[in-house]
Every structure is written in structure tokens, then in C-alpha cells.
Coordinates of C-alpha atoms in Angstrom, one line a residue:
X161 CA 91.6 107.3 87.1
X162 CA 89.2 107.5 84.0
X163 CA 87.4 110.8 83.8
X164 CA 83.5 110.6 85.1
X165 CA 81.1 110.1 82.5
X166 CA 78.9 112.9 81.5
X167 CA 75.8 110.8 83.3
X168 CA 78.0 110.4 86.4
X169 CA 78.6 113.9 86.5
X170 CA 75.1 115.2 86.4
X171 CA 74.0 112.7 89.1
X172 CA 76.4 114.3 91.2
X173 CA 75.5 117.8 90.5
X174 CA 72.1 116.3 91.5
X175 CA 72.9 115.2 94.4
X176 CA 75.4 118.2 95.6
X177 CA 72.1 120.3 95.4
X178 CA 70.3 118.4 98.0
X179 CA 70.2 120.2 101.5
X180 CA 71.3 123.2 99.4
X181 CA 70.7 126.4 101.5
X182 CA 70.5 129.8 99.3
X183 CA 70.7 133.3 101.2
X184 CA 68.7 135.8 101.5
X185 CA 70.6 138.3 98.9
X186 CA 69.9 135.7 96.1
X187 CA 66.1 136.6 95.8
X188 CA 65.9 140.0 95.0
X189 CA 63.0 140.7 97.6
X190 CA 63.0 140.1 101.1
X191 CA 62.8 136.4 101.8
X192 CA 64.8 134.3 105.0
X193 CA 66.8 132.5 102.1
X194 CA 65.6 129.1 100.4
X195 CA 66.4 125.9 101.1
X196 CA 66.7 122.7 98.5
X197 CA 64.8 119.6 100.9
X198 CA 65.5 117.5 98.2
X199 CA 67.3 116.8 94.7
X200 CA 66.4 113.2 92.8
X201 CA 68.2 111.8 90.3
X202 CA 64.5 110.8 88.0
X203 CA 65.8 107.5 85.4
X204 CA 64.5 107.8 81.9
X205 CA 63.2 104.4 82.6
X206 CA 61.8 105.5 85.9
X207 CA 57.6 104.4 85.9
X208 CA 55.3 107.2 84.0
X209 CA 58.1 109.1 82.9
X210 CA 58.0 110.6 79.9
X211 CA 60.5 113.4 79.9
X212 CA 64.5 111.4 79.7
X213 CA 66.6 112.0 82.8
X214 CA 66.3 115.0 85.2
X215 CA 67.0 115.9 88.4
X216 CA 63.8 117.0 90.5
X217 CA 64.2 119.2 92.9
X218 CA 62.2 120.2 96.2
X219 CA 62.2 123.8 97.9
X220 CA 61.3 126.1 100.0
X221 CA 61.7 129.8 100.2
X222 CA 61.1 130.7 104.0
X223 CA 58.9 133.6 104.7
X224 CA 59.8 136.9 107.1
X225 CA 56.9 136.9 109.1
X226 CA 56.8 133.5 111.2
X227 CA 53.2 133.3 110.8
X228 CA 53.3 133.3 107.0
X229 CA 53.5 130.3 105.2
X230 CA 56.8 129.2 103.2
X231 CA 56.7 129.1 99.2
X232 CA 56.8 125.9 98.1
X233 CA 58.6 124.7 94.8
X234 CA 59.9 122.4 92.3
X235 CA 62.7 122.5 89.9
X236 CA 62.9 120.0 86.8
X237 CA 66.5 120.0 85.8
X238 CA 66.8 117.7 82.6
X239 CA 70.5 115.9 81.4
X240 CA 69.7 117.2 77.9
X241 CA 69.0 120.7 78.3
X242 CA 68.2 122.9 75.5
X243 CA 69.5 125.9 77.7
X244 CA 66.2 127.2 78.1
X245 CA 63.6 127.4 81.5
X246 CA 60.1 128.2 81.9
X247 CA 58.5 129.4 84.3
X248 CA 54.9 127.6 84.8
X249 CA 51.8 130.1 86.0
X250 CA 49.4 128.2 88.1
X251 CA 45.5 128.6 88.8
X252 CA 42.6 129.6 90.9
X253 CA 43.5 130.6 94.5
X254 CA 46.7 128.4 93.8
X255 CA 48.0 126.7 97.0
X256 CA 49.5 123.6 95.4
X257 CA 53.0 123.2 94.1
X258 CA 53.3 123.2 90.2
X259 CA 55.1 120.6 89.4
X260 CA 56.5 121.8 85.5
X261 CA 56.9 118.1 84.2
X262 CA 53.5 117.3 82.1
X263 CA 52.4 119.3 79.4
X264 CA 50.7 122.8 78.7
X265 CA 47.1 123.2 78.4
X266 CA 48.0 125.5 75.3
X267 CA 50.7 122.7 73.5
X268 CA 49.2 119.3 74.6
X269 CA 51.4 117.1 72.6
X270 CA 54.7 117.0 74.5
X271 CA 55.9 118.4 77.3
X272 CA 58.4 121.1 77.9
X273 CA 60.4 119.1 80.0
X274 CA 60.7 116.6 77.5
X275 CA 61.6 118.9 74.9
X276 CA 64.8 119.8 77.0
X277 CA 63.7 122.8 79.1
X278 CA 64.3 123.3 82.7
X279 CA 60.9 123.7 84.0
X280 CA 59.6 125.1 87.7
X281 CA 56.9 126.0 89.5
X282 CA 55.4 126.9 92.8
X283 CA 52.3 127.1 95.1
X284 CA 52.5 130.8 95.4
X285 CA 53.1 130.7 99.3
X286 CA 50.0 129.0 100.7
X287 CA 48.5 125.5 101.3
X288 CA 45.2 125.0 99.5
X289 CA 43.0 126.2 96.5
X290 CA 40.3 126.9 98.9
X291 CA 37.3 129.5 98.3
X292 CA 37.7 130.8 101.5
X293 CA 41.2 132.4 100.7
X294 CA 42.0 132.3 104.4
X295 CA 45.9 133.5 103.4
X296 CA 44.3 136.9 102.5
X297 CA 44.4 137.2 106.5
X298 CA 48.2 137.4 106.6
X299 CA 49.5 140.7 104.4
X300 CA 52.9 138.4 103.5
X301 CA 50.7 135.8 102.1
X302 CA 48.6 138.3 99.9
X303 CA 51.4 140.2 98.4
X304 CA 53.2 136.3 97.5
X305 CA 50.0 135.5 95.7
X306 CA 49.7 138.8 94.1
X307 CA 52.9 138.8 92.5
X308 CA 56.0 138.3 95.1
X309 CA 56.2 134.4 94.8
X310 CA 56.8 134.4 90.6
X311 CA 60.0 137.0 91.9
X312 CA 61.5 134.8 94.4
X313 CA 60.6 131.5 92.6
X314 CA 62.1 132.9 89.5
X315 CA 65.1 134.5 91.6
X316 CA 66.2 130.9 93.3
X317 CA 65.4 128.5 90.5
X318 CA 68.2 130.9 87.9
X319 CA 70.7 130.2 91.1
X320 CA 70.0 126.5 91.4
X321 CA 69.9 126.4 87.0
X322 CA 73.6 128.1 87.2
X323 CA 75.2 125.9 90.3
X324 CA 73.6 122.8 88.1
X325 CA 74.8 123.4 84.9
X326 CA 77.5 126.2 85.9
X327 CA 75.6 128.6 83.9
X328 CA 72.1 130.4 83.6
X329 CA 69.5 129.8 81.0
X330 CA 70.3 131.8 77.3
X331 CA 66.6 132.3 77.5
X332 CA 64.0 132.3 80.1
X333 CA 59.5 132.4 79.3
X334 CA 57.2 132.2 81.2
X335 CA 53.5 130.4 80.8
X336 CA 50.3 129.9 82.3
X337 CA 46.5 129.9 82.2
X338 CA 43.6 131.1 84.2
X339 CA 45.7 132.4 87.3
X340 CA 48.8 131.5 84.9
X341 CA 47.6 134.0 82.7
X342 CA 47.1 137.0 85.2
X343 CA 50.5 135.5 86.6
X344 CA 51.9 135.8 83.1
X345 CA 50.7 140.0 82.4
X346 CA 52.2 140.4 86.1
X347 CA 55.7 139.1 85.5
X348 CA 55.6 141.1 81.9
X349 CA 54.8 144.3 84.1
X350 CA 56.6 144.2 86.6
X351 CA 59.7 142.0 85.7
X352 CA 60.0 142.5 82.2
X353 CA 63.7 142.1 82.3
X354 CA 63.7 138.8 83.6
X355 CA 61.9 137.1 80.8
X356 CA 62.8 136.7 77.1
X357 CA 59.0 135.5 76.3
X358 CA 55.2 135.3 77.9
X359 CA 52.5 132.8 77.2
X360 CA 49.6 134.4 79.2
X361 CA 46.7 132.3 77.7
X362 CA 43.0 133.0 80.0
X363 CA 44.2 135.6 82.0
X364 CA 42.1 135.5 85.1
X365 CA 39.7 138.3 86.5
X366 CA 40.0 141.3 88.4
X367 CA 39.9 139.9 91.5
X368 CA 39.3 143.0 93.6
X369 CA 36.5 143.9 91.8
X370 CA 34.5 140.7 91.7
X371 CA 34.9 140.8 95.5
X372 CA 33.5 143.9 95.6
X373 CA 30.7 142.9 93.7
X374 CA 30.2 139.7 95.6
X375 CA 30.0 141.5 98.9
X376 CA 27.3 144.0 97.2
X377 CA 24.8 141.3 95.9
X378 CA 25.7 139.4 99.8
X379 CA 24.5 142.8 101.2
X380 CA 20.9 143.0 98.6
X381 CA 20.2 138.9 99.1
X382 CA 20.5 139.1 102.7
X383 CA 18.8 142.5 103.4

């Protein structure tokens, strides 16, 4: 038979990532695995988008404590890659997926995606940019947001990248605004290695302290 076409071939790469389980050793800390709920083939010609070809891929990355909520992510995985990924930062209290497939805030012109990059993203491990941070109730949930979900986001994406394209990225960055940006000087801390490159535009405020603040003027309005 006539060998597959190169756009055969990554449809069924695609496709042989959907119901994809990775253990628990992949993610460097402590996670129950994650697990690929779906993997799309996206057209070129497909309605609003912009970016050629990819595969999109849907996640989870299940939580130790029962009562914490999963990490949710996506995965953009394009037919033309540049062998490059980035990593996008997200904002406020988070709590919805990033999706990595329009553009940056910072470099409005074309996407990333486009441009040939594998891009990803999550929701830092809760539902909802609420105020109220009611997450900050479950200690799992507070450490994800405070730095733990860019780990195992970053940790499962590089092993979905390799089974994909049967190799990892020559060069990884990550970016991000606002939150993004406090994401961005966290990752440079305390994962330097992982990273070739940081865009950390806005970096967001010391949370701990404006909380502290806050309850101190709560304390002199209400007296």
C-alpha cells in the first residue's frame, strides 16, 4: 500500500491521543495522573480559525485529595510546528481554562499558534474567577494556584508534545499578564530549568499582603 500522507499521519497521532491516560510519575509533583478527555483534529478551513491545522486537546490532571478540584487544560498541537511551546499565564483568581489559540495581549498581531508554536494552558485547578476565592478553603487548591498547576501543566503537556510529534520542544517560554505575570516570575523561580524564555508583562500583586490590608481597613470601617 502507498505510504500515509504526512496529513493522514498527524490526524492519527490526533486521534491516538484521545482517552490518553498519563501516570502519576510523569508530573514531577504529586498528582493521580492526567487524563486526555479529548483530542480534535481543528481544519484550517474550520469557522474562526485562524491558526492552519492543529490538533486541540482536552485534559485533566486529577487531584490527591478527593475534595480538590481537578486541573483543567488545553493543548494546541499545530501540523506545522516550529518546534517550539509556550506556556500561557492566566489572570485574576484564574478558574477558567486558557485556551493558548488567540493572540497575546503583549504581541496583538498574530497568534502564537499561528506562528507554529504548540501552545497550552490551564485553569490553575479551580472553577471560577470569583472574588470570594472559595478554593483557598482546600490547602490542594491554594498551593495549585500558587504555583503547583504551571508544574504539572507544564510536566503533561512536554509528554503529550513528545508522544505527538515523537519528540519534545527544542525550546520551551513561557508568557502571561496580570496573574500571567506573577505566574511568569514563579515558573523563572522555581522552575528555571524548564524554560528557555519568560514574558512576565504586569506581574500581579502581593496577594498576601493586600489581604492583610483588606481585613485591617474591614476591622477600622466596621468598628
Amino acid at each position: 500500500p502507498a505510504p500515509a500522507s504526512k496529513e493522514s499521519a498527524f490526524a492519527a497521532h490526533c486521534a491516538a491521543l484521545n482517552d490518553l491516560w498519563l501516570e502519576g510519575d510523569t508530573i514531577a509533583l504529586p498528582t493521580h495522573g492526567a487524563h486526555v478527555e479529548t483530542a480534535t483534529l481543528v481544519s484550517a478551513q474550520a469557522p474562526g480559525n485562524g491558526a492552519g491545522e492543529f490538533c486541540r486537546v482536552t485534559g485533566v490532571i486529577r487531584a490527591i485529595k478527593g475534595t480538590t478540584p481537578d486541573i483543567r487544560f488545553d493543548l494546541n498541537l499545530p501540523r506545522r510546528w516550529n518546534g517550539r511551546a509556550l506556556q500561557v499565564g492566566g489572570g485574576g483568581y484564574n478558574g477558567f481554562v486558557v485556551t493558548g489559540i488567540g493572540v497575546m495581549p503583549f504581541s496583538p498581531v498574530r497568534a502564537p499558534l499561528a506562528q507554529g508554536y504548540v501552545t497550552f494552558g490551564d485553569d490553575s485547578g479551580h472553577v471560577g474567577n470569583s472574588s470570594l476565592a472559595v478554593f483557598g478553603l482546600m490547602d490542594e487548591a491554594v498551593v495549585n494556584f500558587g504555583y503547583a498547576h504551571l508544574k504539572k501543566t507544564h510536566d503533561a503537556a512536554l509528554a503529550l508534545i513528545a508522544r505527538m510529534y515523537g519528540r519534545p520542544p527544542a525550546r520551551t517560554y513561557f508568557a502571561g499578564g496580570s496573574t500571567g505575570g506573577r505566574e511568569g516570575y514563579t515558573v523563572m523561580q522555581r522552575y528555571p530549568d524548564d524554560y528557555d524564555g519568560v514574558i512576565a508583562d504586569s506581574p500581579a500583586l502581593n496577594f498576601s499582603g493586600v489581604r492583610l490590608i483588606g481585613v485591617r481597613v474591614g476591622q477600622a470601617e466596621y468598628a
